[in-house]
Amino acid sequence: MLIKSVRRWAIPEREATPEALFMNRRQLLVGGGAGLLAAGVSLPARADVMEAPDVAPELYPAKRNELYKLDRDLTEKKIALTYNNFYEFGSHKEISKRAQDLEVKPWAVTIDGMVDNPMTLDAEELIRKMPIEERLYRHRCVEAWSMAVPWSGFALKELVKMAGPKAGAKYLRMETFMNPDVARGQRQRWYPWPYVEGLRLDEATNDLAFIATGVYGKPIVKQMGAPLRLAVPWKYGFKSVKSIVKFTITDKPPKSFWEQLARREYGFYANVNPEVDHPRWSQATERQLGKDGRVPTLLYNGYAEEVAGMYANMDQSKIFY
Ligand code: MTE
């Protein structure tokens, strides 16, 4: 996922951080915060990475929808909660601690664009309006690792229905929060923040498209995209945008974060296909987190029955990447 070739105009993280803040951070790292503590300044305590935020906690654990079964074991919770891609908090997998700085309550969500019912409401209010259930889904990252997760949440089609798309609407655009004070990765100006993803409206209203509001029987943890995160398991993981603040229904194809960075590597559809290699590596097999060896990757990540019909009349070379 990491685009390794640093562009001439790209600057290292150290330089992207204002000097004073950088020095403070260094002093803190070098001195272990001892200087501040001696001066009587207490550091804010970070929540434990396993701790679920307090967003509509009464809804969990939600009743499992038995339609969505797995052919493999669930990934161990500790692994799924500590091996994450969330570039807002760093371009590596160990971001779970840093993500605890994100405040998810209150959390304003806007639904706008070509809709009959535009609205802005709090995520907790939105979640409480929706039929929450648990689904066991596979998740396949474009980097060829995978996991199996018990998400809780609601079908995305319920949100689209509530918005009421107008005639001519074709796409759903989803946008992540923007707050470089908390998410230091957003100070890296060579990335096209905020993180944006999009689906065609028929994809967004497919039964499988899901908004995860919980995981492992509790409200979803911050590092996995609290309080609202997309789960589209037939697509590579980068389509599953985290910590959404805006849903826009539009007639224009949204330009996603990774598409803007590397169009030839991360396309709009990004449907999982073991026979179409990524330009830099094979997609034939995957490493299941927490297990030894590799297993074959399945077409549409094993969800062909549910989704292949949406792409039947399309140029097949365009729907994988
Ligand atoms: N959403 C945002 N906002 N920022 C990100 O960096 N990474 C994506 C996706 N959603 C990402 C994101 C990628 S590449 C993957 S594989 C999944 O989140 C990882 O989800 P996980 O950390 O819950 O496993």
Coordinates of C-alpha atoms and ligand atoms in Angstrom, one line a residue:
M1 CA 0.0 0.0 0.0
L2 CA 2.8 2.3 0.9
I3 CA 3.8 4.3 -2.2
K4 CA 7.6 4.0 -1.7
S5 CA 9.0 6.4 -4.3
V6 CA 9.0 9.7 -2.4
R7 CA 8.3 12.5 -4.8
R8 CA 10.7 15.4 -5.1
W9 CA 8.3 17.7 -3.5
A10 CA 7.5 15.4 -0.7
I11 CA 8.9 16.3 2.7
P12 CA 9.7 13.9 5.6
E13 CA 7.3 13.8 8.6
R14 CA 9.7 15.6 10.8
E15 CA 9.6 18.6 8.5
A16 CA 5.9 18.5 8.2
T17 CA 5.5 19.0 11.9
P18 CA 5.9 22.6 13.1
E19 CA 9.4 23.0 14.7
A20 CA 8.1 23.8 18.2
L21 CA 5.8 20.8 18.3
F22 CA 8.5 18.6 17.0
M23 CA 10.9 19.7 19.6
N24 CA 8.3 19.2 22.3
R25 CA 7.7 15.7 21.1
R26 CA 11.4 15.0 21.0
Q27 CA 11.9 16.2 24.6
L28 CA 8.9 14.1 25.6
L29 CA 10.3 11.1 23.9
V30 CA 13.9 11.6 25.2
G31 CA 12.9 12.4 28.7
G32 CA 10.0 10.1 28.9
G33 CA 7.9 13.1 30.0
A34 CA 9.9 13.4 33.2
G35 CA 10.5 17.1 32.8
L36 CA 6.8 17.8 32.4
L37 CA 5.9 15.6 35.3
A38 CA 8.5 17.3 37.5
A39 CA 6.9 20.6 36.5
G40 CA 3.6 19.3 37.8
V41 CA 1.9 18.9 34.4
S42 CA 0.0 15.7 34.0
L43 CA -0.1 13.9 30.6
P44 CA -3.6 13.0 29.4
A45 CA -4.1 9.2 29.8
R46 CA -4.7 7.3 26.6
A47 CA -7.4 4.8 26.6
D48 CA -6.3 1.2 26.2
V49 CA -6.3 0.0 22.6
M50 CA -8.7 -2.8 23.4
E51 CA -11.2 -0.4 25.0
A52 CA -14.5 0.3 23.1
P53 CA -15.7 3.9 23.0
D54 CA -18.9 4.8 24.7
V55 CA -21.1 5.2 21.6
A56 CA -24.5 3.6 22.0
P57 CA -23.0 0.8 24.1
E58 CA -26.5 -0.6 25.0
L59 CA -26.8 -2.0 21.4
Y60 CA -24.0 -4.6 21.8
P61 CA -23.6 -7.5 21.5
A62 CA -26.2 -7.3 18.6
K63 CA -28.1 -10.3 17.4
R64 CA -26.1 -12.3 14.7
N65 CA -27.6 -12.4 11.2
E66 CA -27.0 -16.1 10.3
L67 CA -27.1 -15.4 6.6
Y68 CA -23.5 -14.2 6.8
K69 CA -21.4 -17.2 7.7
L70 CA -17.6 -17.8 7.5
D71 CA -15.6 -20.6 6.0
R72 CA -12.7 -19.9 8.4
D73 CA -12.1 -19.0 12.0
L74 CA -12.5 -15.5 13.3
T75 CA -9.2 -13.6 13.6
E76 CA -8.1 -13.3 17.2
K77 CA -9.4 -10.0 18.6
K78 CA -6.0 -8.8 19.9
I79 CA -4.5 -9.2 16.4
A80 CA -7.4 -7.4 14.5
L81 CA -7.3 -4.6 17.0
T82 CA -3.6 -3.9 16.8
Y83 CA -2.7 -4.5 13.1
N84 CA -4.4 -1.7 11.3
N85 CA -4.2 0.6 8.3
F86 CA -5.3 4.1 9.2
Y87 CA -2.9 6.5 7.4
E88 CA -4.4 9.4 9.3
F89 CA -2.4 8.1 12.3
G90 CA 0.7 6.9 10.4
S91 CA 1.7 4.9 7.3
H92 CA 2.4 1.7 9.2
K93 CA 0.4 -0.9 11.1
E94 CA 1.0 0.1 14.7
I95 CA -1.3 3.0 15.0
S96 CA -3.8 1.7 17.5
K97 CA -2.4 3.7 20.4
R98 CA -2.3 7.0 18.5
A99 CA -5.8 6.5 17.3
Q100 CA -7.0 6.7 20.9
D101 CA -6.6 10.5 20.7
L102 CA -9.6 10.7 18.3
E103 CA -12.7 12.0 20.1
V104 CA -15.7 10.1 18.7
K105 CA -18.4 11.5 20.9
P106 CA -20.0 13.9 19.8
W107 CA -19.5 13.0 16.1
A108 CA -21.4 15.0 13.5
V109 CA -22.4 13.1 10.4
T110 CA -23.7 14.9 7.3
I111 CA -25.9 13.3 4.6
D112 CA -26.1 15.6 1.6
G113 CA -26.1 15.9 -2.2
M114 CA -28.8 14.7 -4.5
V115 CA -31.2 13.7 -1.7
D116 CA -34.7 14.5 -0.6
N117 CA -33.7 14.5 3.1
P118 CA -30.4 16.2 3.7
M119 CA -29.4 16.2 7.3
T120 CA -26.6 16.5 9.9
L121 CA -27.0 14.4 13.0
D122 CA -24.9 12.9 15.7
A123 CA -23.4 9.4 15.0
E124 CA -24.9 8.0 18.1
E125 CA -28.4 9.3 17.1
L126 CA -28.0 7.8 13.6
I127 CA -26.8 4.4 15.0
R128 CA -29.8 4.3 17.4
K129 CA -32.2 4.9 14.4
M130 CA -30.8 1.9 12.5
P131 CA -31.5 -1.9 12.7
I132 CA -28.2 -3.1 14.3
E133 CA -27.1 -6.7 13.7
E134 CA -23.9 -8.7 13.8
R135 CA -22.4 -10.2 10.6
L136 CA -19.3 -12.3 10.2
Y137 CA -17.3 -11.0 7.2
R138 CA -14.0 -11.7 5.5
H139 CA -11.7 -8.8 4.9
R140 CA -9.0 -8.9 2.2
C141 CA -6.5 -6.1 2.1
V142 CA -4.9 -5.2 -1.3
E143 CA -1.6 -5.9 0.4
A144 CA -2.5 -9.7 0.4
W145 CA -3.3 -10.2 4.1
S146 CA -6.7 -11.0 5.4
M147 CA -8.8 -11.4 8.5
A148 CA -12.3 -12.5 9.5
V149 CA -14.2 -10.2 11.7
P150 CA -17.5 -10.1 13.6
W151 CA -18.8 -6.6 12.7
S152 CA -22.0 -5.1 14.1
G153 CA -23.8 -2.4 12.3
F154 CA -26.4 -1.7 9.7
A155 CA -27.0 -2.3 6.0
L156 CA -25.8 0.8 4.1
K157 CA -29.0 0.6 2.0
E158 CA -30.9 1.8 5.1
L159 CA -28.9 5.0 5.2
V160 CA -29.4 5.5 1.5
K161 CA -33.2 4.9 1.9
M162 CA -33.3 7.5 4.7
A163 CA -31.5 10.0 2.6
G164 CA -33.9 9.5 -0.4
P165 CA -31.8 9.7 -3.5
K166 CA -33.1 12.0 -6.2
A167 CA -33.6 10.9 -9.9
G168 CA -30.3 10.8 -11.7
A169 CA -28.2 10.1 -8.6
K170 CA -25.6 7.4 -9.4
Y171 CA -22.9 7.3 -6.7
L172 CA -22.3 7.5 -2.9
R173 CA -19.2 9.4 -1.8
M174 CA -17.9 8.9 1.8
E175 CA -15.4 11.1 3.5
T176 CA -13.3 10.6 6.7
F177 CA -12.8 13.3 9.3
M178 CA -10.1 16.0 8.9
N179 CA -8.2 17.0 12.0
P180 CA -4.4 17.2 11.7
D181 CA -4.1 18.3 15.3
V182 CA -5.2 14.8 16.4
A183 CA -4.3 12.8 13.3
R184 CA -0.7 13.6 12.6
G185 CA -0.6 11.7 9.4
Q186 CA -2.8 14.4 8.0
R187 CA 0.1 16.8 8.3
Q188 CA 1.8 14.8 5.5
R189 CA 0.8 17.1 2.8
W190 CA 1.7 14.8 -0.1
Y191 CA -1.4 12.7 0.7
P192 CA -4.7 14.0 -0.7
W193 CA -6.6 14.4 2.6
P194 CA -9.3 13.8 3.6
Y195 CA -9.6 10.1 2.9
V196 CA -12.5 9.6 0.4
E197 CA -14.1 6.5 -1.0
G198 CA -17.0 5.9 -3.3
L199 CA -19.4 3.3 -4.5
R200 CA -21.9 3.1 -7.3
L201 CA -25.4 3.4 -5.8
D202 CA -26.3 -0.2 -6.8
E203 CA -23.2 -1.3 -4.9
A204 CA -24.1 0.8 -1.9
T205 CA -27.6 -0.7 -1.8
N206 CA -26.4 -4.3 -2.3
D207 CA -27.3 -6.3 0.8
L208 CA -23.6 -7.0 1.6
A209 CA -22.6 -3.3 1.9
F210 CA -22.5 -2.6 5.6
I211 CA -21.7 0.3 8.0
A212 CA -19.8 -1.2 10.9
T213 CA -20.6 0.5 14.2
G214 CA -19.3 -2.3 16.4
V215 CA -16.8 -5.1 16.4
Y216 CA -16.3 -8.2 18.6
G217 CA -19.6 -7.5 20.4
K218 CA -18.8 -4.0 21.5
P219 CA -18.9 -0.5 19.9
I220 CA -16.2 -0.3 17.2
V221 CA -12.7 0.7 18.4
K222 CA -11.2 3.9 17.2
Q223 CA -8.3 2.3 15.3
M224 CA -10.8 0.3 13.2
G225 CA -12.8 3.4 12.2
A226 CA -15.1 4.5 15.0
P227 CA -17.9 5.5 15.1
L228 CA -18.9 4.6 11.5
R229 CA -16.8 2.5 9.1
L230 CA -17.7 1.0 5.7
A231 CA -17.4 -2.8 5.2
V232 CA -17.6 -4.0 1.6
P233 CA -16.1 -7.5 1.8
W234 CA -16.0 -8.3 -1.9
K235 CA -13.6 -5.3 -2.5
Y236 CA -10.0 -4.7 -1.4
G237 CA -9.9 -3.3 2.1
F238 CA -8.9 0.2 1.1
K239 CA -12.5 0.8 -0.1
S240 CA -13.7 0.3 3.5
V241 CA -13.3 3.9 4.6
K242 CA -13.1 4.6 8.3
S243 CA -14.5 7.2 10.7
I244 CA -16.9 8.7 8.2
V245 CA -18.2 12.2 8.6
K246 CA -20.0 12.8 5.3
F247 CA -22.1 10.7 2.9
T248 CA -22.8 12.5 -0.3
I249 CA -25.1 11.1 -3.0
T250 CA -24.0 12.4 -6.4
D251 CA -24.1 11.9 -10.2
K252 CA -20.3 12.2 -10.4
P253 CA -17.9 9.3 -9.8
P254 CA -16.0 10.1 -6.6
K255 CA -12.2 10.3 -6.8
S256 CA -10.9 8.1 -4.0
F257 CA -7.8 8.8 -1.9
W258 CA -5.7 5.9 -3.4
E259 CA -7.0 6.5 -6.9
Q260 CA -5.7 10.1 -6.6
L261 CA -2.3 8.8 -5.4
A262 CA -1.8 5.9 -7.8
R263 CA -4.6 5.5 -10.3
R264 CA -2.9 2.5 -12.1
E265 CA -2.6 0.6 -8.8
Y266 CA -5.8 1.3 -6.9
G267 CA -8.9 1.8 -9.1
F268 CA -12.5 2.7 -8.4
Y269 CA -13.9 -0.8 -8.4
A270 CA -11.1 -2.8 -6.7
N271 CA -13.1 -6.0 -6.6
V272 CA -11.0 -8.9 -5.3
N273 CA -9.7 -11.2 -8.0
P274 CA -6.9 -13.7 -7.5
E275 CA -6.2 -13.8 -11.3
V276 CA -5.5 -10.1 -11.7
D277 CA -2.2 -9.2 -10.1
H278 CA -1.5 -5.9 -8.5
P279 CA 1.2 -4.2 -10.7
R280 CA 3.8 -4.9 -8.0
W281 CA 2.7 -8.3 -6.4
S282 CA 0.5 -11.3 -6.9
Q283 CA -3.1 -11.5 -5.6
A284 CA -3.4 -15.3 -6.0
T285 CA -3.0 -16.0 -2.3
E286 CA -3.3 -14.3 1.1
R287 CA -1.8 -14.4 4.5
Q288 CA -4.5 -14.9 7.2
L289 CA -3.5 -12.8 10.2
G290 CA -2.6 -15.1 13.1
K291 CA -2.1 -18.2 11.0
D292 CA 0.9 -19.8 9.3
G293 CA 1.2 -20.2 5.5
R294 CA -1.0 -18.8 2.8
V295 CA -4.4 -19.7 1.4
P296 CA -5.9 -19.1 -2.1
T297 CA -7.8 -15.9 -2.6
L298 CA -11.3 -16.3 -3.9
L299 CA -13.0 -14.3 -6.7
Y300 CA -14.9 -11.4 -5.1
N301 CA -13.3 -12.6 -1.8
G302 CA -15.9 -15.5 -1.8
Y303 CA -18.9 -13.3 -2.3
A304 CA -19.5 -13.8 -6.1
E305 CA -23.0 -15.1 -5.6
E306 CA -24.1 -11.9 -3.9
V307 CA -22.3 -9.4 -6.1
A308 CA -21.1 -10.7 -9.5
G309 CA -24.5 -9.8 -11.2
M310 CA -23.8 -6.1 -10.7
Y311 CA -20.8 -6.3 -13.0
A312 CA -22.1 -8.9 -15.6
N313 CA -22.5 -6.5 -18.5
M314 CA -19.3 -4.5 -17.8
D315 CA -15.8 -4.7 -19.4
Q316 CA -14.3 -7.3 -17.0
S317 CA -10.8 -5.7 -17.4
K318 CA -12.2 -2.6 -15.7
I319 CA -13.8 -4.0 -12.5
F320 CA -10.6 -5.4 -10.8
Y321 CA -8.6 -2.2 -10.2
Ligands
MTE1 N1 -9.9 4.6 6.0 C1 -9.2 5.7 6.3 N2 -9.9 6.8 6.6 N3 -7.8 5.7 6.3 C2 -7.1 4.6 6.0 O1 -5.9 4.7 6.0 N4 -7.1 2.3 5.3 C3 -7.9 1.3 4.5 C4 -9.3 1.0 5.1 N5 -9.9 2.3 5.5 C5 -7.8 3.4 5.6 C6 -9.2 3.4 5.7 C7 -7.2 0.0 4.3 S1 -5.9 0.1 3.2 C8 -7.6 -1.1 4.9 S2 -6.9 -2.6 4.6 C9 -8.6 -1.1 6.0 O2 -9.1 0.2 6.3 C10 -7.9 -1.6 7.3 O3 -8.9 -1.8 8.2 P1 -8.5 -2.4 9.7 O4 -7.4 -1.6 10.2 O5 -9.7 -2.4 10.5 O6 -8.0 -3.8 9.4

